[in-house]
Short mmCIF file of C-alpha atoms in Angstrom, two decimals:
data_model
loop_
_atom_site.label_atom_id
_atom_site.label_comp_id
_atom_site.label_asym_id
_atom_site.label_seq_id
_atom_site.Cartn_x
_atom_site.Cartn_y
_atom_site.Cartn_z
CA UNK A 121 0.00 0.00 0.00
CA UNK A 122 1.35 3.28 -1.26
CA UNK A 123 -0.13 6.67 -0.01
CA UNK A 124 -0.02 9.20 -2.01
CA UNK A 125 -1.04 13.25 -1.65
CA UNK A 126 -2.17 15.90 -4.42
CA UNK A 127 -1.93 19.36 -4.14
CA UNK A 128 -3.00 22.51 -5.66
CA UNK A 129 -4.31 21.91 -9.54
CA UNK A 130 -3.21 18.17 -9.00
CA UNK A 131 -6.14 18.16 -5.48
CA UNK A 132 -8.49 19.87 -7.68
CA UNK A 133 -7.83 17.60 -10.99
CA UNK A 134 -8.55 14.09 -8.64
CA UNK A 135 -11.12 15.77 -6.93
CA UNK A 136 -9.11 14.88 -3.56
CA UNK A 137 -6.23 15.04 -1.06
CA UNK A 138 -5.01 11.91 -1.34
CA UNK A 139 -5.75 8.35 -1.72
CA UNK A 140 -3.72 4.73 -1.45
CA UNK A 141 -2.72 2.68 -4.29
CA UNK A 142 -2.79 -1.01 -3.43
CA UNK A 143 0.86 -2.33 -4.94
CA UNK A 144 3.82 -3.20 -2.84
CA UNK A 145 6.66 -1.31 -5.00
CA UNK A 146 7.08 0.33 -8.02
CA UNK A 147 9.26 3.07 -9.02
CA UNK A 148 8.96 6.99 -8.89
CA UNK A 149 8.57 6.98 -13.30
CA UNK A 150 5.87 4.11 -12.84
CA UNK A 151 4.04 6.04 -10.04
CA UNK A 152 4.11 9.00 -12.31
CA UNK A 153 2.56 7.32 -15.39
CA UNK A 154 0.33 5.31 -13.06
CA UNK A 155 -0.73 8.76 -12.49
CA UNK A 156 -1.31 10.27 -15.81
CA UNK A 157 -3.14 7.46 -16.97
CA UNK A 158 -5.61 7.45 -13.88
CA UNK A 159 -6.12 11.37 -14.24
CA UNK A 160 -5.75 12.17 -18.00
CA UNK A 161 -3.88 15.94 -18.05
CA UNK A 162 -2.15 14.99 -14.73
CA UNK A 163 1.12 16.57 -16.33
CA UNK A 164 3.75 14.44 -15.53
CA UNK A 165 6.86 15.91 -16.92
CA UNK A 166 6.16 19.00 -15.09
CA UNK A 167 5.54 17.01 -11.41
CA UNK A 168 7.92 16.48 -9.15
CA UNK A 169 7.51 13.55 -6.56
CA UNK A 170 8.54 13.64 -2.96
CA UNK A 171 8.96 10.28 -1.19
CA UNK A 172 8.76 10.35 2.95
CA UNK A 173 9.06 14.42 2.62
CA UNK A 174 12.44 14.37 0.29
CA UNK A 175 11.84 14.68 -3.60
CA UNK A 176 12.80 11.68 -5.31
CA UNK A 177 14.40 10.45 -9.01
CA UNK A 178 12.17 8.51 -11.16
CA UNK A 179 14.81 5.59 -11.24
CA UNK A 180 14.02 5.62 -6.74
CA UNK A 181 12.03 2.63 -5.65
CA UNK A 182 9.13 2.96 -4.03
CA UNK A 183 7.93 0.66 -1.32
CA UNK A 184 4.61 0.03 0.66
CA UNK A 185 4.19 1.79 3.30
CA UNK A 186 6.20 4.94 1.77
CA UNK A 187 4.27 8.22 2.00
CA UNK A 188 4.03 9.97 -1.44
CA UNK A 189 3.33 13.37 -2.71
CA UNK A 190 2.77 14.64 -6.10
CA UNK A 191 4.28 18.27 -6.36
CA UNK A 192 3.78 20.04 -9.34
CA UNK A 193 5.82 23.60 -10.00
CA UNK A 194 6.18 25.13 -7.02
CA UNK A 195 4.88 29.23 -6.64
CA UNK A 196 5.63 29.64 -3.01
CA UNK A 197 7.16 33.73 -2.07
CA UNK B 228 7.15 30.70 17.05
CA UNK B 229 9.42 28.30 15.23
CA UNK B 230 12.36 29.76 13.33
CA UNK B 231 11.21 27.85 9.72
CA UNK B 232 7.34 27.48 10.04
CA UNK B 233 4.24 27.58 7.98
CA UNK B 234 2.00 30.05 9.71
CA UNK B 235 -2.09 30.38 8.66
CA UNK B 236 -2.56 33.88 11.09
CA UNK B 237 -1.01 37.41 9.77
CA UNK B 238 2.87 37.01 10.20
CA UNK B 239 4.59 40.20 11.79
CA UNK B 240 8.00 40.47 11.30
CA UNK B 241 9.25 41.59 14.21
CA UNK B 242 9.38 38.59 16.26
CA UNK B 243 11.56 36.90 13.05
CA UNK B 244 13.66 39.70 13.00
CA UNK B 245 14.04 39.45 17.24
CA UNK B 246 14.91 35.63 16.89
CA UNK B 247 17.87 36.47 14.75
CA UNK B 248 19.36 39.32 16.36
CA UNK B 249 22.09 38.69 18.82
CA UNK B 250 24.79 40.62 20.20
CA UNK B 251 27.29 39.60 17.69
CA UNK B 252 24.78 40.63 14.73
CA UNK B 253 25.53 44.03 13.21
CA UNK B 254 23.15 43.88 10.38
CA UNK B 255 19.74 42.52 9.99
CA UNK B 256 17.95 42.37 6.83
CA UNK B 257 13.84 41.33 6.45
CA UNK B 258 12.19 40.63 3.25
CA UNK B 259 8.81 40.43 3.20
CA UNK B 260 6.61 39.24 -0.14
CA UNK B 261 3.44 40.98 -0.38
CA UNK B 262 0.25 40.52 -2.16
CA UNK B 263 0.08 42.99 -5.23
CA UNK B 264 -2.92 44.52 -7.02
CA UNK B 265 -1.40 44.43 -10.25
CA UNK B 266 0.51 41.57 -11.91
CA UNK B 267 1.37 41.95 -16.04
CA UNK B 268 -1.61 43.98 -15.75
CA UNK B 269 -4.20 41.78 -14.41
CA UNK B 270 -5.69 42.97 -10.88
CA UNK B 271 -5.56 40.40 -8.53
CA UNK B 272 -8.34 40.47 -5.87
CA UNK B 273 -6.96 37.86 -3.52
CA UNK B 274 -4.28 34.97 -3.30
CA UNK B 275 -4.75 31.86 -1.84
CA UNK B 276 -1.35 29.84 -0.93
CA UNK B 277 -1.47 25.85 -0.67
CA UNK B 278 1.47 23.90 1.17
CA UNK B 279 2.42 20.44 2.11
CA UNK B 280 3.45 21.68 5.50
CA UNK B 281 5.33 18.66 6.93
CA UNK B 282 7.74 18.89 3.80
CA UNK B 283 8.29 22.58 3.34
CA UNK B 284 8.69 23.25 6.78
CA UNK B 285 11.58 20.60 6.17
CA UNK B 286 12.81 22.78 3.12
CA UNK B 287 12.79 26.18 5.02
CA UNK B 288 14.26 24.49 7.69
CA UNK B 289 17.27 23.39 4.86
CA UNK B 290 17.61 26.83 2.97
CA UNK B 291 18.14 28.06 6.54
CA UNK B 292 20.90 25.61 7.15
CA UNK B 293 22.39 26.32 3.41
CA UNK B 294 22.66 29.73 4.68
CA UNK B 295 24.39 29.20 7.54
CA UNK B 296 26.90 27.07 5.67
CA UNK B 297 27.44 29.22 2.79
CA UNK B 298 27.83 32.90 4.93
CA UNK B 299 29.70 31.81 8.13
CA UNK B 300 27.75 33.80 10.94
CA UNK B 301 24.57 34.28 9.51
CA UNK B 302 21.48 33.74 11.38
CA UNK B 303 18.26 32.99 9.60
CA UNK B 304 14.30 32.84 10.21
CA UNK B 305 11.86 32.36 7.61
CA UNK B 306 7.97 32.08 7.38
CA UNK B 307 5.55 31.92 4.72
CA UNK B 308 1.71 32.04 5.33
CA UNK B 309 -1.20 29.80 3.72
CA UNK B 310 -4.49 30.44 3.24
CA UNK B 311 -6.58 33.42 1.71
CA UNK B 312 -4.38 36.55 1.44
CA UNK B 313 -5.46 40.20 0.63
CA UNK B 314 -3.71 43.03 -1.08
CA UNK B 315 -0.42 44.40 1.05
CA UNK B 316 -0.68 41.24 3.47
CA UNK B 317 2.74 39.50 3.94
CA UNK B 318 2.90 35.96 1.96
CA UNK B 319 6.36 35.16 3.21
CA UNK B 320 9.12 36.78 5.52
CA UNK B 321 12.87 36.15 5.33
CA UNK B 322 15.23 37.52 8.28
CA UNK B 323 18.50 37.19 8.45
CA UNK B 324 21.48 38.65 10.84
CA UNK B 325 25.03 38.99 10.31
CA UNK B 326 27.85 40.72 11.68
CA UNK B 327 28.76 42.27 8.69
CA UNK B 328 25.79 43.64 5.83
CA UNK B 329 26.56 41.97 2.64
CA UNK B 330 26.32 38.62 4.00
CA UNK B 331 22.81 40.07 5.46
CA UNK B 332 22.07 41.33 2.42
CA UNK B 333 23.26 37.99 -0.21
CA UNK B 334 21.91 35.44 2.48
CA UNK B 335 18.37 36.78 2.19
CA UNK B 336 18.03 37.22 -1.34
CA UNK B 337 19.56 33.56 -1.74
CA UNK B 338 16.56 32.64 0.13
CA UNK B 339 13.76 34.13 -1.77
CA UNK B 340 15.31 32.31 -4.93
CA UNK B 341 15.60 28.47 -3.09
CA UNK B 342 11.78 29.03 -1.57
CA UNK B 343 10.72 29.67 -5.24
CA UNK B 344 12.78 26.48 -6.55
CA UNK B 345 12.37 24.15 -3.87
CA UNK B 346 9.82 25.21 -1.22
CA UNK B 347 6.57 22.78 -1.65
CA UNK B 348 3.70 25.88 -1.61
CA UNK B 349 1.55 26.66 -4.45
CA UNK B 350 -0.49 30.24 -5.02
CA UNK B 351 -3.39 30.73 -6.70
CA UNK B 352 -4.83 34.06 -7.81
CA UNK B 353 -8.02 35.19 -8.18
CA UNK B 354 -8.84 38.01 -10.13
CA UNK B 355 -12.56 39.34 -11.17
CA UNK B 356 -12.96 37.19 -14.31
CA UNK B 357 -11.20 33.58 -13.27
CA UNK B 358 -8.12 32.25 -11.05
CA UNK B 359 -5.40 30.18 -11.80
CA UNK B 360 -2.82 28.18 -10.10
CA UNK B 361 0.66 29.56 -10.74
CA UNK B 362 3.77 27.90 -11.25
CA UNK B 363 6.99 27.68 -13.46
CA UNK B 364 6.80 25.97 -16.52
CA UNK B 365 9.74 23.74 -15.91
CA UNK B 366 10.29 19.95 -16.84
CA UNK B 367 11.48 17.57 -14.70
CA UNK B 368 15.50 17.69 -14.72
CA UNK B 369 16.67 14.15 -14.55
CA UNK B 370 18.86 14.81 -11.74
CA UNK B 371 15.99 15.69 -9.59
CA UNK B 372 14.99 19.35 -8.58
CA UNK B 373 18.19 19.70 -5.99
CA UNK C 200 7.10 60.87 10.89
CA UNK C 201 9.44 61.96 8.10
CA UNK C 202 10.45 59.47 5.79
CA UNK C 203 13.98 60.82 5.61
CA UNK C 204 15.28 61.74 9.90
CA UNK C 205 17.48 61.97 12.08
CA UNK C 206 15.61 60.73 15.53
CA UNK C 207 16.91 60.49 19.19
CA UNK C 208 15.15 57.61 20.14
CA UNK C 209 14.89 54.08 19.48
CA UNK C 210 14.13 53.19 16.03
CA UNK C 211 10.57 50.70 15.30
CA UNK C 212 11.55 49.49 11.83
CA UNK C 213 7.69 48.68 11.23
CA UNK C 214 6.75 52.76 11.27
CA UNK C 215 9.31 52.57 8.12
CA UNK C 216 8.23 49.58 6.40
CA UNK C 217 4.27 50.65 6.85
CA UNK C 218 5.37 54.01 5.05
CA UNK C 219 6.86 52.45 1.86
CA UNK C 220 4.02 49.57 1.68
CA UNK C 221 1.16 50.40 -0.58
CA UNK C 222 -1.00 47.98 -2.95
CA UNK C 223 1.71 48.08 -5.98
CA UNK C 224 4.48 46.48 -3.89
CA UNK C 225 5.09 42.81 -4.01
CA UNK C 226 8.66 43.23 -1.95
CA UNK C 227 9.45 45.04 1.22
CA UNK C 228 13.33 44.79 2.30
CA UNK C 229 13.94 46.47 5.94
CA UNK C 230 17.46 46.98 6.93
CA UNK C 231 18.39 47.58 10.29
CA UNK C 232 22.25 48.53 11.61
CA UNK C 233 22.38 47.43 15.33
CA UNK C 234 25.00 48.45 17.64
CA UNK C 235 27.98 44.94 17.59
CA UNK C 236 29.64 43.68 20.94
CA UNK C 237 32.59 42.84 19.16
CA UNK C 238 34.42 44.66 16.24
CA UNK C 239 38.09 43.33 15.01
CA UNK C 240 38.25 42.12 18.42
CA UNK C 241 37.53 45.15 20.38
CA UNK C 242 34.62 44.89 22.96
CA UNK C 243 32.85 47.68 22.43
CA UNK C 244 30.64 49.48 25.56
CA UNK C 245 28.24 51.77 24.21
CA UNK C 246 28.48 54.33 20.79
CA UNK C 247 27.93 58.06 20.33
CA UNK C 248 26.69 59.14 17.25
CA UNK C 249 26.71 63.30 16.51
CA UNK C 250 24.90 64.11 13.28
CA UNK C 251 24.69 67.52 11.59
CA UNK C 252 20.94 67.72 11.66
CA UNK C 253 19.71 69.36 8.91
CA UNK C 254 22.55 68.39 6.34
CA UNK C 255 22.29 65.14 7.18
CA UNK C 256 18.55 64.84 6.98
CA UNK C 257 18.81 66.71 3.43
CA UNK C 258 21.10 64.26 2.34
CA UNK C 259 18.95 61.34 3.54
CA UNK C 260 16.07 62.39 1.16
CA UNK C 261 18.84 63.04 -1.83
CA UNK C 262 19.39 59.38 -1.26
CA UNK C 263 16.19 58.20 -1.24
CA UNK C 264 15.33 60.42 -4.54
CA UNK C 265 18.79 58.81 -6.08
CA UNK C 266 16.78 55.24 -5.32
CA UNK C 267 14.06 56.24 -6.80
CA UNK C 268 15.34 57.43 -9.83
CA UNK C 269 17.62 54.46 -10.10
CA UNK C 270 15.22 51.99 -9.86
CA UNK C 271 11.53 53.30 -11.07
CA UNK C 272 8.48 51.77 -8.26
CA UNK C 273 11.00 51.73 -5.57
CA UNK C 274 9.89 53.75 -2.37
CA UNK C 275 12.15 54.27 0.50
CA UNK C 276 12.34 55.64 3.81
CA UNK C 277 15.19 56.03 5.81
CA UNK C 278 16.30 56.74 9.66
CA UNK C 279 19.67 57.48 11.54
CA UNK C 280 19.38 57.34 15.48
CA UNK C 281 21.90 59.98 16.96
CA UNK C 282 22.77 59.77 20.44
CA UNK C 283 24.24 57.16 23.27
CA UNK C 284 23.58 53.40 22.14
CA UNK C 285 24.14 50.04 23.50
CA UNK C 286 24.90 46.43 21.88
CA UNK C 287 21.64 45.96 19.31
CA UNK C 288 19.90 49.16 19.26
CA UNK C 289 19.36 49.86 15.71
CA UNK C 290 21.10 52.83 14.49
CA UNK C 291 20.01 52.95 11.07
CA UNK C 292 17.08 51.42 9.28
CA UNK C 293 16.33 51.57 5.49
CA UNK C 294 12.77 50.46 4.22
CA UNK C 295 12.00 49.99 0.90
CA UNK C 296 9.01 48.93 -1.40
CA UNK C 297 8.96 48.04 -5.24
CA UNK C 298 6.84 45.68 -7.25
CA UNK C 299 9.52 43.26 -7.56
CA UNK C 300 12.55 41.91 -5.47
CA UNK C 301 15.18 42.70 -7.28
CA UNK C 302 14.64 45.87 -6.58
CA UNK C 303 14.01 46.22 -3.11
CA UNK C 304 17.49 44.30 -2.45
CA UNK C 305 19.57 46.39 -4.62
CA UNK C 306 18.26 49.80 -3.72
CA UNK C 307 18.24 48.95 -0.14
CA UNK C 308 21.92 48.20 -0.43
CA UNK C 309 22.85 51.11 -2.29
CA UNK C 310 21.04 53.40 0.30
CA UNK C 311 23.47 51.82 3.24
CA UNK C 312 26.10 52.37 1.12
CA UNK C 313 25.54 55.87 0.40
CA UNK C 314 25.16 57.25 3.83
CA UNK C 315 28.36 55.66 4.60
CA UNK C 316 29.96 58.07 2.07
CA UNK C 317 27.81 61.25 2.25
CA UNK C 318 25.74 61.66 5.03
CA UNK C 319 27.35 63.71 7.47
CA UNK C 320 27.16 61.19 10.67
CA UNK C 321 29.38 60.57 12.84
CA UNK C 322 30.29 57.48 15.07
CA UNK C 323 32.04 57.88 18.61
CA UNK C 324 33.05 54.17 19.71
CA UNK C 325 33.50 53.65 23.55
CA UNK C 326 35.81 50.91 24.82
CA UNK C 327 36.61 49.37 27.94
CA UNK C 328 40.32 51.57 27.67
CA UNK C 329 39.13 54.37 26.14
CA UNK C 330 37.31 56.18 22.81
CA UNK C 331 37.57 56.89 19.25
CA UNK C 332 36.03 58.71 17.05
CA UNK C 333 35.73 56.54 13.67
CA UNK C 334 36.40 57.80 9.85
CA UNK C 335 37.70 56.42 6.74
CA UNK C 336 40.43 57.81 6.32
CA UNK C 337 40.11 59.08 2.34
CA UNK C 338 41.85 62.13 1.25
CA UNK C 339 39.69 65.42 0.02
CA UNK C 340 38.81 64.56 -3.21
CA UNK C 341 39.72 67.08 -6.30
CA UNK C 342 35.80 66.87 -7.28
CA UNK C 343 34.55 67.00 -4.27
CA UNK C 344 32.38 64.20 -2.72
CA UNK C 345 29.72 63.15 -4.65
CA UNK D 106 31.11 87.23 8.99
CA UNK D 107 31.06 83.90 8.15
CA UNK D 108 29.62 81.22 10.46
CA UNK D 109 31.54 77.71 11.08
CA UNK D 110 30.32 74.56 12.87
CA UNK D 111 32.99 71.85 14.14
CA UNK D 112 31.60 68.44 14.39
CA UNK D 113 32.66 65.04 16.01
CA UNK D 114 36.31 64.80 16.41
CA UNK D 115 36.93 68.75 15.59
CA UNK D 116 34.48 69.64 17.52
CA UNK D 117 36.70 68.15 20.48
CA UNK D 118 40.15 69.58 19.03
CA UNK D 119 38.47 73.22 18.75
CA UNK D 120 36.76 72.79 21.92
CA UNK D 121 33.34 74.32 20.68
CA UNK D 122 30.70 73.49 18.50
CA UNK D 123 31.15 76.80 16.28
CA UNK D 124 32.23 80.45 15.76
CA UNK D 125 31.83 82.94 13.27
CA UNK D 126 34.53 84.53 11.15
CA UNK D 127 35.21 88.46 10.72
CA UNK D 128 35.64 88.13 6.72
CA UNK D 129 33.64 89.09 3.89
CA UNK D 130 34.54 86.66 1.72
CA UNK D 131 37.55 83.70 1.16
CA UNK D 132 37.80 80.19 -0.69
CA UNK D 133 36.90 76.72 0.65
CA UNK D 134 40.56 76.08 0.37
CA UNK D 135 41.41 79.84 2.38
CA UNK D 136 38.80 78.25 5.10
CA UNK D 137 40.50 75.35 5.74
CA UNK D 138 43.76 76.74 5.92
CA UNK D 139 42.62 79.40 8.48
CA UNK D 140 41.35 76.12 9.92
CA UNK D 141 44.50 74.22 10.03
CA UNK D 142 46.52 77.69 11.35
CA UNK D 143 44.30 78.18 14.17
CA UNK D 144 43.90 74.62 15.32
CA UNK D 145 46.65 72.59 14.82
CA UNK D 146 46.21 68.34 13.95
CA UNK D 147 42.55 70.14 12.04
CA UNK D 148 43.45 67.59 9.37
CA UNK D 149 42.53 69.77 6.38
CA UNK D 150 43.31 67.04 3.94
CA UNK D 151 40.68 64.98 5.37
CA UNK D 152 37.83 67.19 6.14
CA UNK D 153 34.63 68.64 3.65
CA UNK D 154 33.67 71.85 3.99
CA UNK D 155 29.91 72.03 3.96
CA UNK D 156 28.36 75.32 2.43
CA UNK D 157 24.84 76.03 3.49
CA UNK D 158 24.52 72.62 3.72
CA UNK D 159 26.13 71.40 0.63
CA UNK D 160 29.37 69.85 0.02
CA UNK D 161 31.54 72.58 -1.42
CA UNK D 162 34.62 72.16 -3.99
CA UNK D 163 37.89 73.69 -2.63
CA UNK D 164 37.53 76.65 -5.30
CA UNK D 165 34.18 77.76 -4.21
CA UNK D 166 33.66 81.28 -2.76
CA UNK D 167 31.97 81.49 0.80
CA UNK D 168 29.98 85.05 1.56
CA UNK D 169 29.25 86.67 4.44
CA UNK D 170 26.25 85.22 5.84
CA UNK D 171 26.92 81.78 4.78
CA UNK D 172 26.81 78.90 7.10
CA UNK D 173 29.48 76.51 7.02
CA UNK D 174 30.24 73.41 8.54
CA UNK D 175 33.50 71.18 8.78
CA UNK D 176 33.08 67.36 7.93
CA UNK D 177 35.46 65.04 8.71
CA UNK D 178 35.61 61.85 7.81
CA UNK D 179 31.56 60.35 8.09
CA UNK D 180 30.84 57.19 9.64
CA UNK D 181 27.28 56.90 9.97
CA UNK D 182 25.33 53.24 9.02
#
């Protein structure tokens, strides 16, 4: 079980904060097209992905139990 | 107060600026970001910031620590507010104290640039006919956003 | 107020930085100069600083036009405490405003660097042994000082 | 007569914060050799002379009536 969290135009695209994706590993790229296929217009050569709070590569591993976050371009300032 | 933090109240400045001064600090600098009426000639009416707080209190918490490391002496607080903003209220402060200016001065503005590259917060604007969520264009670099 | 003084009394940076805000600025830098324990190893116990008034306050507000002629948006205001101080008063504070950040740094900077050259100020540094009355030590120049 | 104010260091040397001058006219440069003949260690080399509150060139004419000041070496900030 993976949890992931949207945020900004991602939280408003899904529809919601969050949700858990029931697969024991995969890596950050898979995640990422996992995504754009679930949520067509997701965007995801322009979203970063954090893993446990630290933004990840798309070669990094995830595993179950990892706490995701989708982070598109940040406009913070 | 916590010297990185995500705040959702008004932020005042002063107690940032009070955290970093010491008796060794000859110069303080504070930035604050405001909220603008006019940006490339569209009025704004309000902003409303997003963040994933866990993580970018992290990320303040590590631009702080790159200053430290790159301007020996410095002292650094930053905060940056979420929620609904109006014009003139402060989005984000930065203060920083050194003995000498120019590190006071360099350290701050380094800041500002790292919270718009690596700081996870979003804004949206609203203006009278629509809003939008902003944020750079970029693609993904494939050595990661660091 | 006057956005361009000399005062006797401690300095509140926030009267400043409330002057310069208004609904165009996105960036607010405050500077403040405080009053250092330690300079080149010398404790210091207190400083004197003698201004003369009315030169000084003139060439505040030629400073402040400079900015704003320099860099179009920016507003600025600008105070110099005269008088007995002790470790982290402020001394000096520059505020100012523009629509972007850039800005606000550079002008700020250029204003502290300024009255260092023209503003006829002087600082009285009290030690533990003794006093000195501190001065670069440049030669009149042929064109005079601006 | 010509009014002078010391400041900061030459205010200490002179040993009053001004005096006026029984001339009707002289140079910057005349001014701050009076200066240096009355008070010796002035420092000529190193001080402005401040005309009505504006830096003046050593070749400028000072009136009677005008206010000067002597500037030594600012340190303000």
């Amino acid at each position: 079980m993976i949890k992931v969290s949207y945020f900004a135009r991602l939280r408003e695209l899904t529809g919601k904060p969050g949700e858990t994706i029931d697969r024991e590993s995969m890596t950050v790229r898979e995640l990422l097209d996992w995504a754009e296929t679930a949520y067509p217009g997701f965007g995801k050569d322009t979203v970063h992905v954090a893993v446990n709070e630290e933004y990840a590569l798309k070669e990094d591993i995830i595993q179950s139990g990892d706490i995701c976050a989708f982070i598109p371009p940040v406009s913070g300032g | 107060m916590k010297p990185f933090e995500i705040v959702e109240t008004p932020i005042e400045p002063q107690k940032y600026s009070d955290y970093v001064l010491h008796a060794g600090a000859g110069a303080v600098t504070v930035f604050t970001g405001h909220v603008r009426e006019w940006t490339h000639g569209i009025r704004t009416l309000y902003l409303s910031y997003e963040a994933y707080i866990p993580m970018a209190e992290k990320k303040l918490a590590q631009i702080g620590a790159e200053m430290e490391a790159k301007w020996p002496g410095v002292k650094a607080a930053i905060a940056h507010r979420i929620g609904e903003m109006h014009i003139s209220d402060i989005a984000v402060v930065i203060a920083v104290s050194s003995p000498h200016r120019k590190a006071a001065y360099e350290a701050n503005e380094y800041a500002i640039e790292r919270i718009k590259e690596v700081v996870p917060i979003w804004k949206k604007e609203i203006w009278e006919d629509g809003e939008e969520w902003i944020g750079g264009q970029k693609k993904y670099p494939e050595k990661g956003i660091e």
